[in-house]
């Protein structure tokens, strides 16, 4: 994405779009794109659009084969859109948000078990000790030194929304409805185009909801 945006000189237009206060939703790599800062990148890094006052760790959970699904607590989403208090998150070589500024609203996080090695440079070093150590007490001691923590996987700041997972791969459309309402709230009464989008979003609530399969 970054290479294509740079090749076609899209960054100035993308940054201007975000700075104008237009609603933007970034999922997975899109979340990285919208972050003000990214770590865990390849050599040379990548250019970012920015806008979300947060630090994102690229591929935080590991490589493609370490993709997974998990039930996430989403109280704000449930409050606004109804439905269950949880959402099935599909994480594919996913990033995670490590830090957020005071103006950023955390919409979902994910607990990391104490016995699960995190995907970071320090954790990789610990994993190497586990693999090569023959002293059981060292293994147990290091495992107990890794307390359970949570990483952030969904955030909102003003007109910007970011999710580390892929809501489009489930039958649950609440995140899409949530974002369409952000679009409506921003553009209501100011743009005929945005109003048309809002009306389409409202009418879609009256249409038949198709039960799409959940990604497995």
N, CA, C and O of each residue as an XYZ file, in Angstrom:
864
protein
N       0.814     -1.197      0.000
C       0.000      0.000      0.000
C       0.853      1.254      0.000
O       0.628      2.173     -0.788
N       1.825      1.284      0.884
C       2.685      2.463      0.979
C       3.498      2.665     -0.292
O       3.677      3.790     -0.758
N       3.991      1.552     -0.848
C       4.786      1.655     -2.073
C       3.944      2.183     -3.234
O       4.407      3.007     -4.024
N       2.695      1.697     -3.330
C       1.809      2.165     -4.396
C       1.440      3.630     -4.196
O       1.414      4.412     -5.146
N       1.155      3.989     -2.943
C       0.795      5.378     -2.659
C       1.953      6.318     -2.972
O       1.753      7.422     -3.477
N       3.162      5.865     -2.666
C       4.336      6.692     -2.954
C       4.588      6.763     -4.460
O       4.899      7.827     -4.995
N       4.450      5.624     -5.136
C       4.708      5.581     -6.583
C       3.747      6.499     -7.345
O       4.145      7.168     -8.299
N       2.484      6.525     -6.920
C       1.473      7.333     -7.604
C       1.281      8.711     -6.958
O       0.361      9.449     -7.310
N       2.162      9.042     -6.010
C       2.119     10.354     -5.346
C       0.759     10.631     -4.707
O       0.197     11.715     -4.863
N       0.246      9.649     -3.997
C      -1.062      9.779     -3.369
C      -1.005     10.339     -1.947
O      -2.026     10.782     -1.421
N       0.159     10.326     -1.328
C       0.241     10.739      0.073
C      -0.260     12.161      0.321
O      -0.992     12.371      1.288
N       0.097     13.150     -0.506
C      -0.416     14.510     -0.257
C      -1.945     14.571     -0.251
O      -2.533     15.221      0.614
N      -2.590     13.904     -1.201
C      -4.053     13.918     -1.274
C      -4.675     13.166     -0.102
O      -5.687     13.600      0.450
N      -4.069     12.030      0.282
C      -4.591     11.259      1.412
C      -4.479     12.042      2.711
O      -5.419     12.070      3.505
N      -3.340     12.674      2.930
C      -3.164     13.469      4.153
C      -4.126     14.650      4.187
O      -4.676     14.981      5.238
N      -4.325     15.278      3.043
C      -5.257     16.411      2.981
C      -6.673     15.946      3.297
O      -7.412     16.632      4.003
N      -7.052     14.786      2.778
C      -8.390     14.235      3.027
C      -8.606     14.017      4.516
O      -9.660     14.356      5.052
N      -7.605     13.451      5.183
C      -7.703     13.204      6.626
C      -7.744     14.521      7.396
O      -8.546     14.675      8.317
N      -6.883     15.474      7.026
C      -6.800     16.746      7.734
C      -8.055     17.596      7.562
O      -8.340     18.462      8.390
N      -8.805     17.350      6.490
C     -10.059     18.075      6.273
C     -11.171     17.588      7.197
O     -12.256     18.169      7.229
N     -10.903     16.530      7.941
C     -11.902     16.000      8.858
C     -12.852     15.008      8.224
O     -13.916     14.730      8.777
N     -12.485     14.467      7.071
C     -13.326     13.474      6.417
C     -13.279     12.163      7.199
O     -12.228     11.808      7.734
N     -14.386     11.445      7.276
C     -14.377     10.143      7.965
C     -13.511      9.135      7.209
O     -13.646      8.972      5.996
N     -12.633      8.471      7.933
C     -11.758      7.458      7.342
C     -11.693      6.268      8.287
O     -11.554      6.430      9.500
N     -11.793      5.077      7.722
C     -11.703      3.841      8.513
C     -10.558      3.003      7.948
O     -10.562      2.645      6.770
N      -9.592      2.699      8.787
C      -8.478      1.856      8.377
C      -8.528      0.517      9.082
O      -8.574      0.468     10.311
N      -8.521     -0.575      8.326
C      -8.491     -1.913      8.912
C      -7.139     -2.554      8.633
O      -6.612     -2.453      7.525
N      -6.587     -3.206      9.635
C      -5.333     -3.941      9.517
C      -4.217     -3.029      8.986
O      -3.755     -2.150      9.714
N      -3.780     -3.214      7.751
C      -2.740     -2.347      7.186
C      -3.204     -0.894      7.119
O      -2.396      0.030      7.203
N      -4.516     -0.705      6.968
C      -5.063      0.650      6.959
C      -4.904      1.336      8.300
O      -4.701      2.549      8.358
N      -4.996      0.562      9.392
C      -4.748      1.102     10.724
C      -3.310      1.593     10.837
O      -3.054      2.666     11.383
N      -2.376      0.805     10.320
C      -0.969      1.225     10.330
C      -0.812      2.523      9.538
O      -0.115      3.442      9.969
N      -1.458      2.587      8.394
C      -1.397      3.757      7.521
C      -1.843      5.028      8.251
O      -1.250      6.092      8.072
N      -2.890      4.913      9.074
C      -3.465      6.085      9.741
C      -2.732      6.472     11.022
O      -2.973      7.549     11.566
N      -1.849      5.615     11.507
C      -1.142      5.891     12.756
C      -0.107      7.000     12.557
O       0.466      7.149     11.478
N       0.118      7.766     13.615
C       1.173      8.785     13.568
C       2.559      8.164     13.675
O       3.548      8.739     13.221
N       2.618      6.959     14.292
C       3.912      6.308     14.474
C       3.739      4.799     14.359
O       2.765      4.237     14.860
N       4.692      4.144     13.693
C       4.659      2.690     13.559
C       6.032      2.120     13.909
O       7.064      2.682     13.543
N       6.026      0.994     14.624
C       7.262      0.300     14.967
C       7.170     -1.126     14.443
O       6.111     -1.574     14.006
N       8.313     -1.843     14.495
C       8.335     -3.206     14.003
C       8.277     -3.292     12.495
O       7.831     -4.298     11.943
N       8.723     -2.249     11.828
C       8.662     -2.215     10.371
C       9.895     -2.883      9.751
O      10.858     -3.218     10.440
N       9.834     -3.061      8.447
C      10.977     -3.581      7.718
C      12.064     -2.516      7.667
O      11.825     -1.354      7.996
N      13.254     -2.922      7.254
C      14.361     -1.979      7.117
C      13.953     -0.834      6.195
O      13.429     -1.055      5.103
N      14.198      0.381      6.649
C      13.830      1.545      5.859
C      12.486      2.116      6.220
O      12.177      3.256      5.872
N      11.661      1.320      6.930
C      10.357      1.801      7.364
C       9.398      2.015      6.209
O       9.632      1.552      5.093
N       8.316      2.723      6.496
C       7.335      3.053      5.460
C       6.722      4.403      5.782
O       6.672      4.821      6.939
N       6.262      5.072      4.749
C       5.626      6.369      4.929
C       4.208      6.153      5.439
O       3.562      5.167      5.083
N       3.723      7.071      6.272
C       2.399      6.961      6.871
C       1.543      8.171      6.505
O       2.058      9.261      6.258
N       0.237      7.961      6.474
C      -0.697      9.072      6.271
C      -0.850      9.846      7.575
O      -0.858     11.077      7.573
N      -0.972      9.128      8.683
C      -1.103      9.765      9.990
C      -2.512     10.258     10.252
O      -3.393     10.165      9.397
N      -2.704     10.779     11.443
C      -4.010     11.279     11.868
C      -4.436     10.711     13.200
O      -5.009     11.420     14.028
N      -4.160      9.421     13.417
C      -4.465      8.793     14.698
C      -3.263      8.957     15.628
O      -2.156      8.523     15.307
N      -3.486      9.579     16.767
C      -2.407      9.820     17.724
C      -2.129      8.531     18.503
O      -2.565      8.361     19.641
N      -1.394      7.642     17.856
C      -1.111      6.340     18.464
C       0.176      5.773     17.881
O       0.681      6.237     16.858
N       0.692      4.752     18.568
C       1.836      3.991     18.073
C       1.362      2.577     17.771
O       0.802      1.903     18.635
N       1.589      2.135     16.547
C       1.151      0.814     16.095
C       2.361     -0.080     15.874
O       3.378      0.356     15.334
N       2.245     -1.325     16.292
C       3.282     -2.322     16.020
C       2.836     -3.153     14.829
O       1.839     -3.872     14.897
N       3.580     -3.048     13.744
C       3.265     -3.791     12.520
C       3.482     -5.292     12.749
O       4.494     -5.695     13.324
N       2.521     -6.123     12.295
C       2.615     -7.585     12.458
C       2.881     -7.984     13.910
O       3.698     -8.865     14.175
N       2.200     -7.343     14.833
C       2.435     -7.577     16.255
C       2.253     -9.044     16.642
O       3.014     -9.577     17.450
N       1.240     -9.693     16.062
C       0.902    -11.051     16.469
C       1.679    -12.121     15.714
O       1.509    -13.311     15.980
N       2.527    -11.717     14.781
C       3.337    -12.690     14.082
C       3.089    -12.716     12.586
O       2.546    -11.773     12.010
N       3.495    -13.806     11.974
C       3.435    -13.932     10.517
C       2.057    -14.416     10.068
O       1.141    -14.548     10.880
N       1.924    -14.675      8.781
C       0.649    -15.100      8.196
C       0.118    -16.370      8.849
O      -1.085    -16.488      9.085
N       0.997    -17.315      9.142
C       0.543    -18.584      9.716
C       0.111    -18.445     11.171
O      -0.454    -19.382     11.735
N       0.361    -17.307     11.782
C      -0.075    -17.070     13.161
C      -1.339    -16.227     13.214
O      -1.668    -15.669     14.260
N      -2.048    -16.131     12.097
C      -3.345    -15.462     12.080
C      -4.336    -16.252     12.933
O      -4.178    -17.460     13.109
N      -5.345    -15.582     13.456
C      -6.272    -16.243     14.382
C      -7.589    -15.468     14.450
O      -7.712    -14.376     13.894
N      -8.565    -16.051     15.138
C      -9.835    -15.407     15.437
C     -10.034    -15.384     16.939
O      -9.574    -16.279     17.647
N     -10.729    -14.347     17.431
C     -10.953    -14.233     18.869
C     -12.194    -13.405     19.145
O     -12.547    -12.511     18.376
N     -12.853    -13.716     20.257
C     -14.001    -12.933     20.700
C     -13.496    -11.699     21.448
O     -12.726    -11.815     22.401
N     -13.932    -10.523     21.010
C     -13.505     -9.266     21.604
C     -14.670     -8.595     22.328
O     -15.791     -8.578     21.821
N     -14.409     -8.049     23.497
C     -15.416     -7.254     24.186
C     -15.521     -5.893     23.506
O     -14.522     -5.192     23.344
N     -16.743     -5.525     23.109
C     -16.954     -4.266     22.373
C     -18.138     -3.505     22.974
O     -19.170     -3.360     22.319
N     -18.005     -3.020     24.204
C     -19.138     -2.363     24.867
C     -19.658     -1.131     24.137
O     -20.869     -0.914     24.089
N     -18.763     -0.313     23.565
C     -19.196      0.882     22.855
C     -19.965      0.514     21.593
O     -20.993      1.121     21.293
N     -19.476     -0.474     20.853
C     -20.162     -0.918     19.647
C     -21.538     -1.473     19.989
O     -22.519     -1.166     19.312
N     -21.615     -2.287     21.034
C     -22.892     -2.866     21.450
C     -23.862     -1.787     21.912
O     -25.065     -1.879     21.668
N     -23.332     -0.762     22.582
C     -24.174      0.334     23.059
C     -24.777      1.115     21.903
O     -25.942      1.511     21.953
N     -23.980      1.336     20.860
C     -24.429      2.137     19.722
C     -25.228      1.338     18.699
O     -26.172      1.856     18.102
N     -24.851      0.077     18.498
C     -25.440     -0.711     17.419
C     -26.291     -1.880     17.893
O     -26.913     -2.565     17.082
N     -26.321     -2.118     19.222
C     -27.069     -3.255     19.723
C     -26.294     -4.550     19.531
O     -25.108     -4.542     19.200
N     -26.981     -5.652     19.743
C     -26.339     -6.946     19.558
C     -25.527     -7.366     20.763
O     -25.582     -6.720     21.809
N     -24.769     -8.452     20.624
C     -24.000     -8.991     21.758
C     -22.863     -8.067     22.183
O     -22.459     -7.169     21.444
N     -22.366     -8.306     23.378
C     -21.265     -7.506     23.919
C     -19.916     -7.897     23.330
O     -18.903     -7.262     23.624
N     -19.898     -8.933     22.504
C     -18.640     -9.392     21.902
C     -18.725     -9.331     20.383
O     -19.808     -9.305     19.799
N     -17.548     -9.308     19.763
C     -17.439     -9.323     18.305
C     -16.338    -10.303     17.922
O     -15.282    -10.339     18.553
N     -16.591    -11.091     16.892
C     -15.608    -12.079     16.434
C     -14.570    -11.389     15.554
O     -14.850    -11.040     14.407
N     -13.372    -11.195     16.098
C     -12.318    -10.516     15.361
C     -11.482    -11.503     14.566
O     -11.030    -12.517     15.098
N     -11.278    -11.201     13.280
C     -10.430    -12.019     12.415
C      -9.109    -11.282     12.223
O      -9.062    -10.238     11.572
N      -8.040    -11.827     12.789
C      -6.727    -11.184     12.768
C      -5.835    -11.905     11.761
O      -5.530    -13.085     11.939
N      -5.419    -11.215     10.718
C      -4.585    -11.803      9.679
C      -3.266    -11.038      9.604
O      -3.202     -9.917      9.099
N      -2.220    -11.674     10.119
C      -0.900    -11.007     10.202
C      -1.093     -9.593     10.740
O      -0.651     -8.610     10.147
N      -1.765     -9.530     11.878
C      -2.358     -8.275     12.330
C      -1.406     -7.393     13.139
O      -0.494     -7.886     13.804
N      -1.634     -6.093     13.068
C      -0.927     -5.149     13.934
C      -1.640     -5.026     15.272
O      -2.681     -5.649     15.484
N      -1.085     -4.227     16.170
C      -1.736     -3.889     17.427
C      -1.295     -2.483     17.817
O      -0.210     -2.029     17.454
N      -2.154     -1.815     18.556
C      -1.850     -0.462     19.029
C      -1.191     -0.565     20.398
O      -1.761     -1.143     21.324
N       0.001     -0.009     20.525
C       0.746     -0.082     21.781
C       0.462      1.092     22.700
O       0.400      0.929     23.918
N       0.290      2.276     22.124
C       0.065      3.491     22.916
C      -0.921      4.389     22.190
O      -0.961      4.421     20.961
N      -1.725      5.127     22.971
C      -2.653      6.101     22.387
C      -2.566      7.412     23.149
O      -2.211      7.435     24.328
N      -2.891      8.502     22.468
C      -2.948      9.802     23.101
C      -4.246      9.982     23.864
O      -5.153      9.158     23.742
N      -4.352     11.057     24.658
C      -5.537     11.260     25.503
C      -6.823     11.483     24.721
O      -7.912     11.264     25.251
N      -6.715     11.920     23.458
C      -7.908     12.180     22.658
C      -8.409     10.953     21.915
O      -9.411     11.024     21.203
N      -7.726      9.831     22.075
C      -8.084      8.605     21.371
C      -8.971      7.739     22.257
O      -8.656      7.504     23.424
N     -10.075      7.268     21.700
C     -11.008      6.399     22.415
C     -10.699      4.942     22.072
O     -10.664      4.571     20.899
N     -10.478      4.129     23.086
C     -10.217      2.703     22.878
C     -11.558      1.974     22.794
O     -12.362      2.036     23.723
N     -11.792      1.287     21.678
C     -13.055      0.586     21.457
C     -12.954     -0.915     21.710
O     -13.963     -1.567     21.975
N     -11.748     -1.465     21.629
C     -11.570     -2.903     21.895
C     -10.108     -3.184     22.172
O      -9.221     -2.554     21.596
N      -9.866     -4.134     23.056
C      -8.499     -4.600     23.296
C      -8.500     -6.121     23.371
O      -9.553     -6.758     23.392
N      -7.303     -6.684     23.410
C      -7.168     -8.137     23.387
C      -6.164     -8.568     24.445
O      -5.030     -8.089     24.445
N      -6.559     -9.472     25.355
C      -5.640     -9.924     26.410
C      -4.585    -10.882     25.883
O      -4.885    -11.792     25.111
N      -3.364    -10.669     26.304
C      -2.263    -11.550     25.929
C      -1.957    -12.453     27.123
O      -1.547    -11.951     28.169
N      -2.142    -13.766     26.999
C      -1.870    -14.677     28.114
C      -0.417    -14.592     28.565
O       0.478    -14.324     27.762
N      -0.192    -14.822     29.847
C       1.161    -14.723     30.394
C       2.083    -15.805     29.849
O       3.303    -15.639     29.850
N       1.505    -16.924     29.378
C       2.348    -18.017     28.865
C       2.525    -17.953     27.353
O       3.026    -18.897     26.741
N       2.113    -16.836     26.751
C       2.238    -16.691     25.302
C       3.304    -15.654     24.996
O       3.214    -14.514     25.452
N       4.315    -16.041     24.225
C       5.396    -15.132     23.887
C       4.896    -14.092     22.904
O       4.334    -14.438     21.865
N       5.093    -12.821     23.220
C       4.654    -11.753     22.343
C       5.591    -11.600     21.160
O       6.763    -11.973     21.225
N       5.067    -11.055     20.094
C       5.862    -10.857     18.885
C       6.531     -9.488     18.959
O       5.995     -8.497     18.465
N       7.681     -9.447     19.569
C       8.468     -8.221     19.654
C       9.926     -8.633     19.795
O      10.222     -9.806     20.023
N      10.829     -7.683     19.662
C      12.245     -8.031     19.694
C      12.644     -8.636     21.035
O      13.402     -9.604     21.075
N      12.138     -8.071     22.140
C      12.502     -8.604     23.453
C      11.915     -9.989     23.658
O      12.555    -10.859     24.250
N      10.679    -10.199     23.163
C      10.041    -11.499     23.329
C      10.753    -12.564     22.511
O      10.857    -13.710     22.950
N      11.239    -12.213     21.346
C      11.979    -13.166     20.524
C      13.225    -13.626     21.250
O      13.582    -14.802     21.187
N      13.896    -12.706     21.944
C      15.079    -13.075     22.714
C      14.713    -14.055     23.817
O      15.440    -15.018     24.059
N      13.579    -13.816     24.493
C      13.134    -14.704     25.556
C      12.819    -16.086     24.980
O      13.149    -17.115     25.571
N      12.168    -16.081     23.801
C      11.835    -17.342     23.159
C      13.086    -18.153     22.857
O      13.086    -19.377     22.988
N      14.143    -17.475     22.455
C      15.397    -18.168     22.175
C      15.953    -18.802     23.447
O      16.502    -19.903     23.394
N      15.821    -18.127     24.585
C      16.291    -18.689     25.855
C      15.488    -19.947     26.179
O      16.051    -20.953     26.611
N      14.146    -19.888     25.965
C      13.314    -21.058     26.207
C      13.793    -22.241     25.369
O      13.874    -23.366     25.860
N      14.108    -21.980     24.109
C      14.430    -23.039     23.172
C      15.750    -23.711     23.510
O      15.898    -24.918     23.320
N      16.705    -22.946     24.007
C      18.044    -23.486     24.195
C      18.392    -23.809     25.655
O      19.418    -24.435     25.924
N      17.546    -23.385     26.588
C      17.865    -23.628     27.992
C      17.418    -25.031     28.405
O      16.338    -25.487     28.029
N      18.260    -25.701     29.179
C      17.896    -27.017     29.700
C      17.554    -26.934     31.187
O      17.329    -27.957     31.834
N      17.515    -25.731     31.718
C      17.232    -25.539     33.141
C      15.762    -25.189     33.296
O      15.347    -24.091     32.925
N      14.981    -26.090     33.830
C      13.535    -25.910     33.927
C      13.181    -24.690     34.777
O      12.218    -23.984     34.479
N      13.958    -24.442     35.833
C      13.645    -23.319     36.716
C      13.761    -21.987     35.990
O      13.013    -21.053     36.281
N      14.689    -21.895     35.053
C      14.836    -20.661     34.280
C      13.591    -20.431     33.439
O      13.087    -19.310     33.368
N      13.095    -21.482     32.805
C      11.900    -21.389     31.966
C      10.709    -20.905     32.794
O      10.003    -19.976     32.402
N      10.497    -21.547     33.944
C       9.361    -21.203     34.795
C       9.504    -19.785     35.327
O       8.532    -19.031     35.377
N      10.709    -19.432     35.721
C      10.926    -18.094     36.263
C      10.669    -17.008     35.245
O      10.081    -15.978     35.576
N      11.099    -17.216     34.008
C      10.902    -16.214     32.970
C       9.451    -16.133     32.568
O       8.955    -15.052     32.252
N       8.751    -17.273     32.573
C       7.337    -17.264     32.219
C       6.538    -16.463     33.242
O       5.651    -15.693     32.875
N       6.853    -16.645     34.526
C       6.127    -15.925     35.568
C       6.446    -14.445     35.555
O       5.693    -13.639     36.102
N       7.573    -14.078     34.925
C       7.938    -12.660     34.846
C       7.214    -11.945     33.728
O       7.393    -10.739     33.557
N       6.395    -12.656     32.957
C       5.647    -12.058     31.855
C       4.176    -11.964     32.241
O       3.411    -12.868     31.905
N       3.746    -10.905     32.935
C       2.362    -10.782     33.398
C       1.404    -10.603     32.230
O       1.798    -10.153     31.154
N       0.130    -10.961     32.455
C      -0.883    -10.768     31.429
C      -1.034     -9.280     31.132
O      -1.013     -8.451     32.042
N      -1.186     -8.952     29.864
C      -1.389     -7.571     29.477
C      -2.410     -7.533     28.359
O      -2.813     -8.573     27.837
N      -2.823     -6.342     27.998
C      -3.762     -6.178     26.908
C      -3.167     -5.245     25.870
O      -2.485     -4.275     26.199
N      -3.435     -5.553     24.622
C      -3.064     -4.646     23.548
C      -4.345     -4.137     22.898
O      -5.357     -4.836     22.865
N      -4.290     -2.941     22.393
C      -5.463     -2.290     21.814
C      -5.620     -2.719     20.359
O      -4.646     -2.761     19.607
N      -6.856     -3.039     19.966
C      -7.087     -3.518     18.593
C      -8.179     -2.732     17.861
O      -8.468     -3.021     16.700
N      -8.784     -1.750     18.518
C      -9.756     -0.890     17.832
C      -9.791      0.471     18.534
O      -9.894      0.543     19.759
N      -9.704      1.539     17.752
C      -9.671      2.890     18.310
C     -10.466      3.857     17.440
O     -10.763      3.590     16.276
N     -10.796      4.989     18.054
C     -11.483      6.062     17.332
C     -10.929      7.392     17.814
O     -10.728      7.593     19.012
N     -10.684      8.289     16.887
C     -10.258      9.646     17.226
C     -10.957     10.604     16.273
O     -10.612     10.682     15.094
N     -11.934     11.327     16.790
C     -12.684     12.245     15.936
C     -13.363     11.492     14.807
O     -14.211     10.633     15.047
N     -12.987     11.816     13.568
C     -13.592     11.195     12.396
C     -12.801      9.995     11.880
O     -13.084      9.481     10.798
N     -11.827      9.558     12.641
C     -10.986      8.439     12.217
C     -11.284      7.193     13.049
O     -11.403      7.259     14.273
N     -11.400      6.066     12.366
C     -11.662      4.780     13.000
C     -10.580      3.804     12.557
O     -10.199      3.781     11.387
N     -10.087      2.999     13.491
C      -9.056      2.027     13.151
C      -9.311      0.693     13.825
O      -9.589      0.644     15.023
N      -9.219     -0.400     13.058
C      -9.362     -1.745     13.611
C      -8.205     -2.611     13.126
O      -7.838     -2.572     11.952
N      -7.640     -3.386     14.034
C      -6.527     -4.274     13.675
C      -7.016     -5.554     13.017
O      -6.221     -6.290     12.433
N      -8.309     -5.828     13.104
C      -8.909     -7.040     12.568
C      -9.772     -6.703     11.345
O      -9.868     -5.545     10.940
N     -10.394     -7.734     10.768
C     -11.149     -7.585      9.520
C     -12.641     -7.841      9.746
O     -13.078     -8.985      9.627
N     -13.433     -6.820     10.066
C     -14.877     -7.030     10.247
C     -15.595     -7.491      8.987
O     -16.647     -8.124      9.069
N     -15.032     -7.177      7.819
C     -15.690     -7.542      6.561
C     -15.688     -9.048      6.312
O     -16.366     -9.523      5.401
N     -14.938     -9.800      7.106
C     -14.864    -11.248      6.925
C     -15.810    -11.997      7.857
O     -15.692    -13.212      8.017
N     -16.741    -11.283      8.467
C     -17.744    -11.923      9.319
C     -19.137    -11.512      8.851
O     -19.281    -10.629      8.005
N     -20.148    -12.152      9.402
C     -21.531    -11.810      9.090
C     -22.037    -10.647      9.927
O     -23.136    -10.146      9.692
N     -21.256    -10.217     10.889
C     -21.644     -9.128     11.796
C     -21.303     -7.787     11.144
O     -20.128     -7.478     10.945
N     -22.315     -6.996     10.813
C     -22.112     -5.730     10.088
C     -22.112     -4.500     10.996
O     -22.216     -3.375     10.509
N     -21.999     -4.701     12.294
C     -22.130     -3.554     13.204
C     -21.018     -2.524     13.046
O     -21.273     -1.328     13.186
N     -19.786     -2.956     12.756
C     -18.716     -1.974     12.561
C     -18.992     -1.119     11.332
O     -18.710      0.080     11.335
N     -19.537     -1.721     10.289
C     -19.854     -0.967      9.083
C     -20.966      0.043      9.358
O     -20.908      1.184      8.899
N     -21.973     -0.385     10.106
C     -23.050      0.520     10.488
C     -22.529      1.664     11.358
O     -22.940      2.814     11.203
N     -21.630      1.335     12.264
C     -21.023      2.332     13.151
C     -20.282      3.397     12.335
O     -20.390      4.591     12.610
N     -19.529      2.945     11.328
C     -18.771      3.889     10.509
C     -19.700      4.728      9.626
O     -19.470      5.926      9.458
N     -20.737      4.118      9.064
C     -21.687      4.872      8.241
C     -22.365      5.983      9.052
O     -22.665      7.053      8.523
N     -22.598      5.718     10.323
C     -23.181      6.762     11.176
C     -22.171      7.868     11.446
O     -22.553      9.029     11.598
N     -20.874      7.523     11.508
C     -19.845      8.554     11.610
C     -19.873      9.446     10.368
O     -19.763     10.668     10.471
N     -20.019      8.830      9.202
C     -20.108      9.581      7.943
C     -21.326     10.496      7.971
O     -21.237     11.669      7.609
N     -22.445      9.965      8.394
C     -23.675     10.755      8.454
C     -23.538     11.931      9.412
O     -23.937     13.051      9.094
N     -22.971     11.669     10.586
C     -22.850     12.724     11.589
C     -21.943     13.853     11.123
O     -22.193     15.020     11.424
N     -20.880     13.504     10.383
C     -19.944     14.521      9.912
C     -20.554     15.358      8.796
O     -20.413     16.581      8.786
N     -21.230     14.705      7.858
C     -21.677     15.408      6.668
C     -23.109     15.883      6.669
O     -23.546     16.491      5.692
N     -23.862     15.632      7.730
C     -25.276     15.963      7.755
C     -25.498     17.458      7.546
O     -25.063     18.282      8.351
N     -26.165     17.785      6.482
C     -26.508     19.173      6.218
C     -25.417     19.993      5.564
O     -25.619     21.181      5.313
N     -24.244     19.389      5.271
C     -23.139     20.165      4.701
C     -22.788     19.749      3.286
O     -22.167     20.521      2.556
N     -23.172     18.542      2.881
C     -22.798     18.060      1.556
C     -23.894     17.182      0.999
O     -24.316     16.229      1.654
N     -24.364     17.484     -0.197
C     -25.398     16.676     -0.824
C     -24.916     15.243     -1.023
O     -25.679     14.287     -0.889
N     -23.618     15.118     -1.348
C     -23.053     13.794     -1.570
C     -23.081     12.971     -0.294
O     -23.472     11.803     -0.299
N     -22.652     13.609      0.823
C     -22.622     12.891      2.090
C     -24.019     12.577      2.574
O     -24.260     11.512      3.143
N     -24.959     13.515      2.348
C     -26.338     13.269      2.748
C     -26.892     12.075      2.002
O     -27.627     11.267      2.568
N     -26.534     11.962      0.711
C     -26.991     10.823     -0.069
C     -26.460      9.523      0.513
O     -27.179      8.526      0.576
N     -25.191      9.533      0.944
C     -24.603      8.357      1.582
C     -25.342      8.029      2.863
O     -25.603      6.863      3.158
N     -25.686      9.080      3.638
C     -26.389      8.877      4.897
C     -27.751      8.258      4.657
O     -28.161      7.344      5.372
N     -28.467      8.768      3.625
C     -29.785      8.234      3.339
C     -29.693      6.782      2.893
O     -30.539      5.958      3.239
N     -28.643      6.478      2.114
C     -28.445      5.096      1.686
C     -28.174      4.203      2.880
O     -28.635      3.063      2.934
N     -27.413      4.733      3.847
C     -27.111      3.957      5.049
C     -28.376      3.695      5.853
O     -28.569      2.602      6.385
N     -29.255      4.728      5.938
C     -30.495      4.571      6.684
C     -31.404      3.561      6.013
O     -32.005      2.717      6.677
N     -31.505      3.651      4.665
C     -32.374      2.735      3.952
C     -31.869      1.305      4.025
O     -32.653      0.358      3.979
N     -30.532      1.151      4.141
C     -29.974     -0.198      4.203
C     -30.408     -0.916      5.466
O     -30.453     -2.145      5.501
N     -30.735     -0.136      6.530
C     -31.199     -0.741      7.775
C     -32.538     -1.442      7.571
O     -32.885     -2.371      8.300
N     -33.307     -0.968      6.536
C     -34.619     -1.540      6.292
C     -34.556     -2.714      5.316
O     -35.543     -3.426      5.127
N     -33.391     -2.912      4.697
C     -33.257     -3.981      3.735
C     -32.988     -5.310      4.438
O     -32.615     -5.356      5.610
N     -33.191     -6.388      3.681
C     -32.952     -7.718      4.224
C     -31.479     -7.895      4.563
O     -30.615     -7.550      3.757
N     -31.182     -8.423      5.738
C     -29.809     -8.680      6.151
C     -29.450    -10.109      5.764
O     -30.105    -11.056      6.199
N     -28.425    -10.265      4.957
C     -28.004    -11.564      4.497
C     -27.036    -12.187      5.499
O     -26.118    -11.525      5.983
N     -27.246    -13.437      5.798
C     -26.402    -14.142      6.756
C     -25.175    -14.689      6.039
O     -25.190    -15.810      5.531
N     -24.115    -13.890      6.002
C     -22.880    -14.298      5.344
C     -22.087    -15.238      6.238
O     -22.173    -15.134      7.461
N     -21.326    -16.145      5.664
C     -20.545    -17.085      6.496
C     -19.392    -16.392      7.200
O     -18.816    -15.439      6.676
N     -19.066    -16.865      8.367
C     -17.918    -16.361      9.100
C     -16.654    -17.010      8.544
O     -16.616    -18.217      8.305
N     -15.630    -16.201      8.342
C     -14.364    -16.705      7.821
C     -13.802    -17.761      8.766
O     -13.799    -17.564      9.981
N     -13.334    -18.859      8.231
C     -12.719    -19.930      9.025
C     -11.306    -20.173      8.539
O     -10.610    -21.036      9.073
